[in-house]
């Protein structure tokens, strides 16, 4: 059946695969035949994947005004989508962008999501954790939401209590490419009376079964799993693996989790990060590191330089691909929004973009009184959270 005059279904499908989800849903209102055809497309895994590959990525930021970080989420502490259009003309010192506030859902019979403590994103599905550790999975474009069931972590906290339960230490969300399923992984620790010490445990949630299961954590190497926990070290997802920074007996290392095989491992030693700041990033679909030094006093005029390292997939070794700076008024790198454009925050709280080729800085007109925390990339997709294993 041709939905557009003179066009076949295949051509119509190609055209529709370039539309944002909300526009696609609006097209269902054209007629009964459009409603039926588009509805079937949105349930077709081939079309959903094709549509996903056509959608542009945006950046997810958490904005919290100074001294007001603990007010209600929907008013003073929002998540926002930052869509940057282009770097602008060479003579321009500004970058065009749109900043959209994310509308957090309310649940019938439950309190609203409240302040989002952590937020993870993969292929259009968002995994959000609030201050009371409620976890939801949602596709904001489709208005689909699912409350994740409680884990053993919740039971341990209730049974053992805060004095002996050391709490959630790491969390990640990603995609198992082989099984075509989305998963949440958590790492927590509890006090072992037998060993008189803390035992590290891990669990994995499977979206298609809507259930958690225990998995084996690494043995034989001691970790300071408390290192940098929170929004500052939420880790990154990259091509089927989730990565976090940890401290070990041999210094700072990267802990990885394989979403397919559900195993942890430690990556090869990092470059020299002694007395330096380090943050995990993704550059050109590869795991990367930002390494930089700056004076902890924001009013200091000491310059800041940034090293950008990328891990080679075949050898597993780290390669220093860029060294930029020094910058006199920069505070820290945020993330790459293009292959050659790096977002950074200044000591005055402004957001700027640095082009690796031209070495030019451009500003984004974001209020400097807002504290901007980059929480990864988001894509508007048709991937449903109501998945079931066939």
Coordinates of C-alpha atoms in Angstrom, one line a residue:
X1 CA 0.0 0.0 0.0
X2 CA 1.4 3.4 -1.0
X3 CA 0.8 6.0 1.7
X4 CA 2.1 8.9 -0.3
X5 CA 1.1 9.5 -3.9
X6 CA 3.4 7.7 -6.3
X7 CA 5.6 6.2 -3.4
X8 CA 6.0 2.6 -2.4
X9 CA 6.0 1.4 1.2
X10 CA 9.8 1.1 1.2
X11 CA 10.2 4.7 0.1
X12 CA 7.6 5.9 2.6
X13 CA 9.4 3.9 5.3
X14 CA 12.7 5.5 4.5
X15 CA 11.1 9.0 4.7
X16 CA 9.4 8.3 8.0
X17 CA 12.6 6.9 9.5
X18 CA 14.1 10.4 9.5
X19 CA 11.3 12.0 11.5
X20 CA 11.7 12.6 15.2
X21 CA 9.5 10.3 17.4
X22 CA 7.0 13.0 18.3
X23 CA 6.5 14.0 14.7
X24 CA 6.1 10.4 13.7
X25 CA 3.4 9.9 16.4
X26 CA 1.6 13.0 15.1
X27 CA 1.5 11.6 11.6
X28 CA -0.6 8.7 13.0
X29 CA -3.5 11.2 13.2
X30 CA -3.6 11.8 9.4
X31 CA -5.9 8.8 8.8
X32 CA -6.7 5.3 9.9
X33 CA -4.4 3.8 7.3
X34 CA -1.5 6.0 8.4
X35 CA -2.3 5.2 12.1
X36 CA -2.2 1.4 11.3
X37 CA 0.9 1.6 9.1
X38 CA 3.0 3.8 11.4
X39 CA 1.9 1.8 14.4
X40 CA 3.2 -1.4 12.8
X41 CA 6.4 0.4 11.9
X42 CA 7.0 1.4 15.5
X43 CA 6.7 -2.2 16.5
X44 CA 9.0 -3.4 13.7
X45 CA 12.6 -4.0 15.1
X46 CA 14.2 -3.3 11.7
X47 CA 12.5 0.1 11.4
X48 CA 13.2 1.0 15.1
X49 CA 16.9 0.3 14.5
X50 CA 16.9 2.1 11.2
X51 CA 15.2 5.1 12.8
X52 CA 17.7 5.0 15.7
X53 CA 20.6 5.2 13.3
X54 CA 19.1 8.3 11.7
X55 CA 18.5 10.4 14.9
X56 CA 21.1 12.9 16.0
X57 CA 22.6 12.8 19.5
X58 CA 22.1 15.5 22.1
X59 CA 23.9 16.1 25.4
X60 CA 22.2 15.6 28.8
X61 CA 23.0 18.1 31.4
X62 CA 22.0 18.5 35.0
X63 CA 21.7 22.1 36.0
X64 CA 21.7 23.2 39.7
X65 CA 21.8 26.8 40.8
X66 CA 24.3 27.6 43.5
X67 CA 23.0 27.1 47.0
X68 CA 19.8 25.5 45.7
X69 CA 20.9 22.0 44.9
X70 CA 18.3 20.3 47.2
X71 CA 15.1 21.9 46.1
X72 CA 12.4 20.0 44.2
X73 CA 13.7 18.7 40.9
X74 CA 11.0 20.0 38.6
X75 CA 11.6 23.6 39.6
X76 CA 15.2 24.3 40.5
X77 CA 17.3 21.2 39.6
X78 CA 16.3 20.1 36.1
X79 CA 17.8 17.8 33.6
X80 CA 18.1 19.4 30.2
X81 CA 18.9 18.3 26.6
X82 CA 21.5 20.5 24.9
X83 CA 21.3 20.3 21.1
X84 CA 24.2 22.1 19.4
X85 CA 23.6 22.9 15.8
X86 CA 27.0 23.8 14.5
X87 CA 30.2 25.6 15.5
X88 CA 29.1 28.7 13.6
X89 CA 31.1 30.8 11.1
X90 CA 34.8 31.3 11.7
X91 CA 34.3 34.9 12.7
X92 CA 31.6 34.0 15.3
X93 CA 32.5 33.6 18.9
X94 CA 29.1 32.1 19.8
X95 CA 27.5 28.6 19.2
X96 CA 23.9 28.2 18.4
X97 CA 22.0 25.6 20.6
X98 CA 18.6 24.7 22.0
X99 CA 18.2 23.8 25.7
X100 CA 15.1 21.6 26.4
X101 CA 14.0 20.8 29.9
X102 CA 13.3 17.1 30.4
X103 CA 9.8 16.5 31.8
X104 CA 10.2 13.9 34.6
X105 CA 7.1 11.6 35.0
X106 CA 4.7 11.2 37.9
X107 CA 3.6 7.7 38.8
X108 CA 0.1 6.8 39.9
X109 CA 0.1 5.8 43.5
X110 CA 3.7 7.0 44.0
X111 CA 5.4 10.3 44.8
X112 CA 6.9 12.1 41.8
X113 CA 10.4 11.2 40.8
X114 CA 11.7 14.2 42.7
X115 CA 15.4 15.1 42.5
X116 CA 17.3 12.9 40.0
X117 CA 20.5 11.8 41.7
X118 CA 21.9 9.9 38.8
X119 CA 20.9 9.6 35.1
X120 CA 22.1 7.1 32.5
X121 CA 21.2 7.0 28.8
X122 CA 21.5 4.4 26.0
X123 CA 19.7 4.4 22.6
X124 CA 16.9 6.6 23.8
X125 CA 16.2 4.7 27.0
X126 CA 16.9 6.7 30.2
X127 CA 17.7 5.0 33.5
X128 CA 17.1 7.5 36.4
X129 CA 17.8 7.2 40.1
X130 CA 16.3 9.6 42.6
X131 CA 17.5 10.5 46.1
X132 CA 15.5 7.7 47.7
X133 CA 17.1 5.1 45.3
X134 CA 14.0 4.6 43.2
X135 CA 15.1 3.5 39.7
X136 CA 13.0 4.0 36.6
X137 CA 13.5 3.2 33.0
X138 CA 11.8 5.5 30.5
X139 CA 11.6 6.6 26.9
X140 CA 10.6 10.2 27.2
X141 CA 9.6 10.6 23.6
X142 CA 7.1 7.7 23.7
X143 CA 6.0 8.6 27.3
X144 CA 6.8 5.0 28.4
X145 CA 7.9 4.5 32.0
X146 CA 8.8 1.4 34.1
X147 CA 9.7 1.3 37.8
X148 CA 12.5 -1.2 38.3
X149 CA 11.9 -3.8 41.1
X150 CA 13.9 -3.7 44.3
X151 CA 17.3 -5.4 44.4
X152 CA 19.1 -7.5 47.0
X153 CA 20.8 -4.2 47.8
X154 CA 17.5 -2.8 49.1
X155 CA 16.9 -5.9 51.2
X156 CA 20.4 -5.8 52.6
X157 CA 19.9 -2.2 53.6
X158 CA 16.7 -3.0 55.3
X159 CA 18.0 -6.2 57.1
X160 CA 21.5 -5.2 58.0
X161 CA 21.2 -1.5 58.5
X162 CA 23.4 1.4 57.6
X163 CA 26.1 0.6 60.1
X164 CA 27.0 -2.7 58.5
X165 CA 25.8 -2.1 54.9
X166 CA 28.3 0.1 53.1
X167 CA 25.9 0.9 50.3
X168 CA 25.7 1.2 46.5
X169 CA 29.2 1.9 45.0
X170 CA 28.8 1.8 41.2
X171 CA 26.0 1.6 38.7
X172 CA 25.8 1.4 34.9
X173 CA 23.3 1.0 32.2
X174 CA 23.9 -0.3 28.7
X175 CA 23.0 -2.6 25.8
X176 CA 23.8 -6.3 25.4
X177 CA 24.3 -6.4 21.6
X178 CA 24.3 -10.2 21.4
X179 CA 21.1 -10.8 23.3
X180 CA 19.4 -7.6 22.2
X181 CA 18.5 -6.5 25.7
X182 CA 19.2 -3.5 27.9
X183 CA 20.8 -4.1 31.3
X184 CA 21.5 -2.3 34.6
X185 CA 24.5 -3.4 36.7
X186 CA 25.1 -2.4 40.3
X187 CA 28.0 -2.9 42.6
X188 CA 27.5 -2.7 46.4
X189 CA 29.2 -3.9 49.6
X190 CA 28.1 -5.2 52.9
X191 CA 29.9 -6.2 56.1
X192 CA 30.8 -9.9 56.4
X193 CA 30.8 -11.1 60.0
X194 CA 32.9 -14.2 59.1
X195 CA 35.7 -12.2 57.4
X196 CA 35.3 -9.1 59.6
X197 CA 35.4 -7.0 56.5
X198 CA 33.3 -5.6 53.6
X199 CA 32.4 -8.0 50.8
X200 CA 31.8 -6.5 47.3
X201 CA 28.8 -7.9 45.4
X202 CA 27.1 -7.2 42.1
X203 CA 23.7 -7.7 40.4
X204 CA 22.4 -7.3 36.9
X205 CA 18.9 -6.3 35.8
X206 CA 17.5 -7.6 32.6
X207 CA 14.8 -5.4 31.0
X208 CA 13.1 -8.3 29.1
X209 CA 12.7 -10.4 32.2
X210 CA 12.2 -7.4 34.5
X211 CA 14.3 -9.2 37.2
X212 CA 17.7 -9.0 39.0
X213 CA 20.2 -11.8 39.4
X214 CA 23.5 -12.1 41.3
X215 CA 26.7 -12.2 39.4
X216 CA 30.3 -12.9 40.5
X217 CA 32.5 -9.9 41.2
X218 CA 36.3 -10.0 40.7
X219 CA 38.6 -11.7 43.2
X220 CA 42.3 -11.5 44.0
X221 CA 42.7 -7.7 43.8
X222 CA 41.7 -5.1 46.4
X223 CA 39.8 -2.1 45.3
X224 CA 38.8 1.1 46.9
X225 CA 35.4 1.0 45.3
X226 CA 34.5 4.2 47.2
X227 CA 36.8 6.3 44.9
X228 CA 34.9 9.2 43.3
X229 CA 31.5 7.7 43.8
X230 CA 28.5 9.7 42.7
X231 CA 27.7 12.0 39.7
X232 CA 31.5 12.7 39.4
X233 CA 32.3 9.1 38.5
X234 CA 29.1 7.6 37.0
X235 CA 31.3 6.1 34.3
X236 CA 30.6 5.7 30.6
X237 CA 29.1 3.1 28.2
X238 CA 30.9 2.3 25.0
X239 CA 30.2 -0.4 22.5
X240 CA 28.8 -3.1 24.8
X241 CA 31.0 -2.3 27.9
X242 CA 30.6 -0.1 30.9
X243 CA 33.6 1.6 32.5
X244 CA 34.3 3.2 35.9
X245 CA 37.4 4.6 37.6
X246 CA 38.5 2.8 40.8
X247 CA 41.6 2.8 43.0
X248 CA 43.5 -0.5 43.5
X249 CA 46.6 -1.8 45.1
X250 CA 48.4 -0.7 41.9
X251 CA 47.0 2.8 41.7
X252 CA 44.1 4.3 39.8
X253 CA 42.6 1.8 37.3
X254 CA 39.5 1.4 35.1
X255 CA 37.0 -1.3 36.0
X256 CA 35.0 -2.6 33.0
X257 CA 31.8 -4.7 32.7
X258 CA 31.0 -6.7 29.7
X259 CA 27.2 -6.4 29.0
X260 CA 27.2 -9.6 26.9
X261 CA 29.2 -12.0 29.1
X262 CA 28.4 -10.2 32.4
X263 CA 32.0 -10.3 33.6
X264 CA 34.2 -7.7 35.2
X265 CA 37.8 -7.0 34.5
X266 CA 40.5 -4.5 35.1
X267 CA 42.0 -2.7 32.1
X268 CA 45.7 -2.2 31.6
X269 CA 47.5 0.4 33.7
X270 CA 46.6 4.1 33.0
X271 CA 49.0 6.8 31.9
X272 CA 50.6 8.7 34.8
X273 CA 47.8 10.3 36.7
X274 CA 49.6 11.0 40.0
X275 CA 48.5 14.3 41.4
X276 CA 46.3 14.9 38.4
X277 CA 42.6 15.0 37.7
X278 CA 41.3 12.2 35.4
X279 CA 37.9 11.5 33.9
X280 CA 36.6 8.8 31.5
X281 CA 35.1 9.9 28.2
X282 CA 34.2 8.6 24.8
X283 CA 35.9 10.0 21.7
X284 CA 35.2 8.7 18.1
X285 CA 33.5 5.6 19.5
X286 CA 36.5 4.7 21.6
X287 CA 37.2 4.8 25.4
X288 CA 39.2 8.0 26.2
X289 CA 40.6 9.8 29.2
X290 CA 40.9 13.5 30.1
X291 CA 44.0 14.1 32.3
X292 CA 44.6 17.6 33.5
X293 CA 46.0 19.7 36.3
X294 CA 44.5 22.8 37.8
X295 CA 44.6 24.8 40.9
X296 CA 41.7 23.9 43.2
X297 CA 41.1 27.6 43.9
X298 CA 38.9 28.9 41.1
X299 CA 40.2 32.4 41.6
X300 CA 43.7 31.2 40.8
X301 CA 45.3 32.3 37.6
X302 CA 47.4 29.1 37.2
X303 CA 47.0 27.8 33.6
X304 CA 45.4 24.4 32.8
X305 CA 46.5 21.9 30.2
X306 CA 44.6 18.8 29.1
X307 CA 45.9 15.5 27.8
X308 CA 43.4 13.4 25.8
X309 CA 44.3 9.7 25.7
X310 CA 42.5 6.9 23.7
X311 CA 42.7 3.2 24.3
X312 CA 43.6 1.1 21.2
X313 CA 41.1 -1.6 20.7
X314 CA 43.5 -4.2 19.4
X315 CA 46.4 -3.8 21.8
X316 CA 44.6 -2.3 24.8
X317 CA 47.3 0.3 25.2
X318 CA 46.8 4.0 25.8
X319 CA 47.8 6.5 23.1
X320 CA 48.1 10.3 23.7
X321 CA 46.2 11.7 20.8
X322 CA 46.0 15.4 21.8
X323 CA 47.6 17.8 24.3
X324 CA 45.8 21.1 24.4
X325 CA 46.4 24.3 26.4
X326 CA 47.6 25.9 28.5
X327 CA 44.4 27.8 29.3
X328 CA 44.5 30.6 31.9
X329 CA 40.8 30.7 32.8
X330 CA 39.6 27.1 32.3
X331 CA 38.4 24.9 35.1
X332 CA 37.7 21.4 33.6
X333 CA 36.8 19.5 30.4
X334 CA 33.3 18.3 30.1
X335 CA 32.8 16.1 26.9
X336 CA 33.2 16.0 23.2
X337 CA 30.1 17.0 21.3
X338 CA 31.8 16.4 17.9
X339 CA 34.9 14.6 16.9
X340 CA 36.8 17.9 16.9
X341 CA 34.8 20.0 19.4
X342 CA 35.4 19.7 23.1
X343 CA 33.1 21.4 25.7
X344 CA 34.9 22.9 28.7
X345 CA 33.8 24.9 31.8
X346 CA 35.6 28.1 32.8
X347 CA 36.5 29.2 36.3
X348 CA 33.6 31.7 36.0
X349 CA 31.1 28.9 35.2
X350 CA 30.8 29.6 31.5
X351 CA 30.5 26.8 28.9
X352 CA 32.8 27.0 25.9
X353 CA 33.7 24.8 23.0
X354 CA 37.2 24.3 21.8
X355 CA 38.0 23.2 18.2
X356 CA 41.0 20.8 18.1
X357 CA 41.9 21.9 14.6
X358 CA 41.5 25.7 14.5
X359 CA 42.2 26.0 18.3
X360 CA 39.4 28.5 18.5
X361 CA 37.2 28.9 21.6
X362 CA 33.4 29.7 21.2
X363 CA 31.0 30.4 24.0
X364 CA 27.5 29.0 24.7
X365 CA 25.2 31.5 26.3
X366 CA 24.4 29.5 29.4
X367 CA 23.9 31.4 32.7
X368 CA 27.2 31.3 34.6
X369 CA 25.3 31.0 37.9
X370 CA 24.1 27.5 36.8
X371 CA 26.3 24.5 37.7
X372 CA 26.3 22.3 34.6
X373 CA 27.1 18.6 35.0
X374 CA 27.3 16.6 31.7
X375 CA 25.6 13.2 32.1
X376 CA 26.2 11.8 28.7
X377 CA 24.5 11.6 25.3
X378 CA 20.8 11.1 24.6
X379 CA 19.0 10.2 21.3
X380 CA 15.3 10.5 20.7
X381 CA 14.3 7.0 19.6
X382 CA 11.5 4.5 19.3
X383 CA 13.1 1.9 21.5
X384 CA 10.5 0.7 24.0
X385 CA 11.0 -0.1 27.7
X386 CA 8.1 -2.6 27.5
X387 CA 10.3 -5.3 26.0
X388 CA 9.6 -9.0 26.6
X389 CA 11.9 -12.0 25.7
X390 CA 10.4 -14.0 22.9

